[in-house]
Tab-separated table of C-alpha atoms in Angstrom:
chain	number	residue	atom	x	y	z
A	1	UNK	CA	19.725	4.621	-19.934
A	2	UNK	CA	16.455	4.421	-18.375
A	3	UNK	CA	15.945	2.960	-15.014
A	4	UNK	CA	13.428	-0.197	-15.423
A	5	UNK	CA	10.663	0.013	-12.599
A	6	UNK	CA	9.398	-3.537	-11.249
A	7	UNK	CA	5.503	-2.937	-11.249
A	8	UNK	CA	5.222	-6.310	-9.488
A	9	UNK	CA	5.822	-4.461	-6.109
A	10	UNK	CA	4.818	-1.553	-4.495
A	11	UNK	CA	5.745	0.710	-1.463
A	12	UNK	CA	2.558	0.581	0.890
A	13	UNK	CA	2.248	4.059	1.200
A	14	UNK	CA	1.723	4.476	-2.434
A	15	UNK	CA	-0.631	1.194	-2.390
A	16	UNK	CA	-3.000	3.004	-0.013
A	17	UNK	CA	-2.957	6.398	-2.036
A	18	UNK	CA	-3.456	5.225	-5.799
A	19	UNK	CA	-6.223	2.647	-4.402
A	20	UNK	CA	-8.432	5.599	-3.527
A	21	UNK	CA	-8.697	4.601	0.063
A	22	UNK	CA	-6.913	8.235	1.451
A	23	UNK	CA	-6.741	11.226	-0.951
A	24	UNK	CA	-3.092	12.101	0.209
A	25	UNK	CA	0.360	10.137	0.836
A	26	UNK	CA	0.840	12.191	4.339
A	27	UNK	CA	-2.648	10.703	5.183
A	28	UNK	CA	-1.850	7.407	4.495
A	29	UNK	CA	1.309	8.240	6.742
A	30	UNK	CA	-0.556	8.725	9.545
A	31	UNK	CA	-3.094	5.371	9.246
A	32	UNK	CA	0.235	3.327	9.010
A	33	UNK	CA	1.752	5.566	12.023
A	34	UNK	CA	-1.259	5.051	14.174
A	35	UNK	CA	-1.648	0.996	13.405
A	36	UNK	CA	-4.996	1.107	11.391
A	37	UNK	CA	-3.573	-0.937	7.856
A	38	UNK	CA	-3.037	-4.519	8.513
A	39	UNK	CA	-1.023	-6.493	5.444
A	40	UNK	CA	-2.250	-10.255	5.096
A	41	UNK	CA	-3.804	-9.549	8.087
A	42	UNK	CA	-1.045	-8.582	10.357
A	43	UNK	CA	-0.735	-4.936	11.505
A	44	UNK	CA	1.995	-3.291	9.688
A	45	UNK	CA	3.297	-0.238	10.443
A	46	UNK	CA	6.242	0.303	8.026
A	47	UNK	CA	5.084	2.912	5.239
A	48	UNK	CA	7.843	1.775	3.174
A	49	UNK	CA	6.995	-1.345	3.290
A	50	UNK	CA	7.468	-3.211	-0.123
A	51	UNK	CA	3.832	-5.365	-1.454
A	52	UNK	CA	3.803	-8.480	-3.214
A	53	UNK	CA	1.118	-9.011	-6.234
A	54	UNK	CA	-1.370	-10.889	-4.036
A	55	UNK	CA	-0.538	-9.375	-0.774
A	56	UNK	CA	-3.990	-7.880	0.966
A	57	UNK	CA	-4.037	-4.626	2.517
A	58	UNK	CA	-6.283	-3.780	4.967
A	59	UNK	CA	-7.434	-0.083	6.219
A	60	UNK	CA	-10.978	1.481	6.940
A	61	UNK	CA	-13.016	-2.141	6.821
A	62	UNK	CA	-11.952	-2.308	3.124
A	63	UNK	CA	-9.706	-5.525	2.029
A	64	UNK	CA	-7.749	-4.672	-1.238
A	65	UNK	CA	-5.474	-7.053	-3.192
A	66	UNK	CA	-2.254	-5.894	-4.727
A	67	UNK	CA	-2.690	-6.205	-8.528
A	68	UNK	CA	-0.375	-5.153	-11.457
A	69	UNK	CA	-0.959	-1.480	-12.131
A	70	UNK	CA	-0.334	0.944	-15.061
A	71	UNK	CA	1.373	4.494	-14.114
Protein backbone atom coordinates (compact mmCIF):
# COMPACT_ATOMS: atom_id res chain seq x y z
CA UNK A 1 0.00 0.00 0.00
CA UNK A 2 1.27 3.26 -0.98
CA UNK A 3 1.61 6.05 1.42
CA UNK A 4 -0.74 9.09 0.09
CA UNK A 5 1.33 12.46 0.29
CA UNK A 6 -0.86 15.70 1.14
CA UNK A 7 0.55 18.22 -1.54
CA UNK A 8 -1.53 20.89 0.22
CA UNK A 9 1.44 21.39 2.71
CA UNK A 10 4.90 21.63 2.64
CA UNK A 11 8.00 21.51 5.01
CA UNK A 12 9.66 25.10 4.65
CA UNK A 13 12.88 23.89 3.98
CA UNK A 14 11.75 22.17 0.91
CA UNK A 15 9.46 25.38 0.04
CA UNK A 16 12.63 27.50 -0.15
CA UNK A 17 14.66 24.86 -2.26
CA UNK A 18 12.09 23.78 -5.09
CA UNK A 19 11.11 27.68 -5.38
CA UNK A 20 14.56 28.37 -6.79
CA UNK A 21 15.35 30.90 -4.15
CA UNK A 22 18.70 28.69 -2.69
CA UNK A 23 20.19 25.93 -4.92
CA UNK A 24 20.63 23.52 -1.85
CA UNK A 25 18.42 22.27 1.27
CA UNK A 26 21.64 22.82 3.72
CA UNK A 27 21.52 26.45 2.33
CA UNK A 28 18.18 27.03 3.01
CA UNK A 29 19.18 25.56 6.56
CA UNK A 30 21.27 28.14 7.27
CA UNK A 31 18.81 31.34 6.05
CA UNK A 32 16.17 29.77 8.48
CA UNK A 33 19.10 29.23 11.22
CA UNK A 34 20.30 32.76 10.90
CA UNK A 35 16.53 34.49 10.89
CA UNK A 36 16.50 35.79 7.21
CA UNK A 37 12.83 33.85 5.98
CA UNK A 38 9.90 35.45 7.52
CA UNK A 39 6.37 33.29 7.01
CA UNK A 40 3.23 35.71 6.69
CA UNK A 41 5.53 38.07 7.70
CA UNK A 42 6.74 36.84 10.98
CA UNK A 43 10.34 35.55 11.29
CA UNK A 44 10.33 31.89 11.44
CA UNK A 45 13.02 29.95 12.24
CA UNK A 46 11.74 26.32 12.31
CA UNK A 47 13.03 24.50 9.01
CA UNK A 48 10.50 21.95 9.55
CA UNK A 49 8.04 24.05 9.69
CA UNK A 50 4.80 22.78 7.89
CA UNK A 51 3.17 25.67 4.96
CA UNK A 52 -0.30 26.20 4.28
CA UNK A 53 -1.48 26.78 0.43
CA UNK A 54 -1.57 30.58 0.76
CA UNK A 55 1.00 31.00 3.38
CA UNK A 56 3.86 33.71 2.08
CA UNK A 57 7.37 33.07 2.53
CA UNK A 58 9.71 35.58 2.66
CA UNK A 59 13.73 35.37 2.08
CA UNK A 60 16.22 37.57 -0.04
CA UNK A 61 13.49 40.63 -0.74
CA UNK A 62 11.46 38.01 -2.70
CA UNK A 63 7.68 37.29 -1.38
CA UNK A 64 6.52 33.78 -2.64
CA UNK A 65 3.07 32.22 -2.09
CA UNK A 66 2.66 28.57 -1.31
CA UNK A 67 0.80 27.03 -4.30
CA UNK A 68 -0.12 23.35 -5.12
CA UNK A 69 2.90 21.73 -6.72
CA UNK A 70 3.56 18.64 -8.92
CA UNK A 71 6.67 16.28 -7.81
Amino acid sequence: MKKQLDKSVIRLDDFIKRSGLVGTGGEAKMYIQAGDVTVNGSVEIRRRKQLALGDKVGLLGEVLTVTPFED
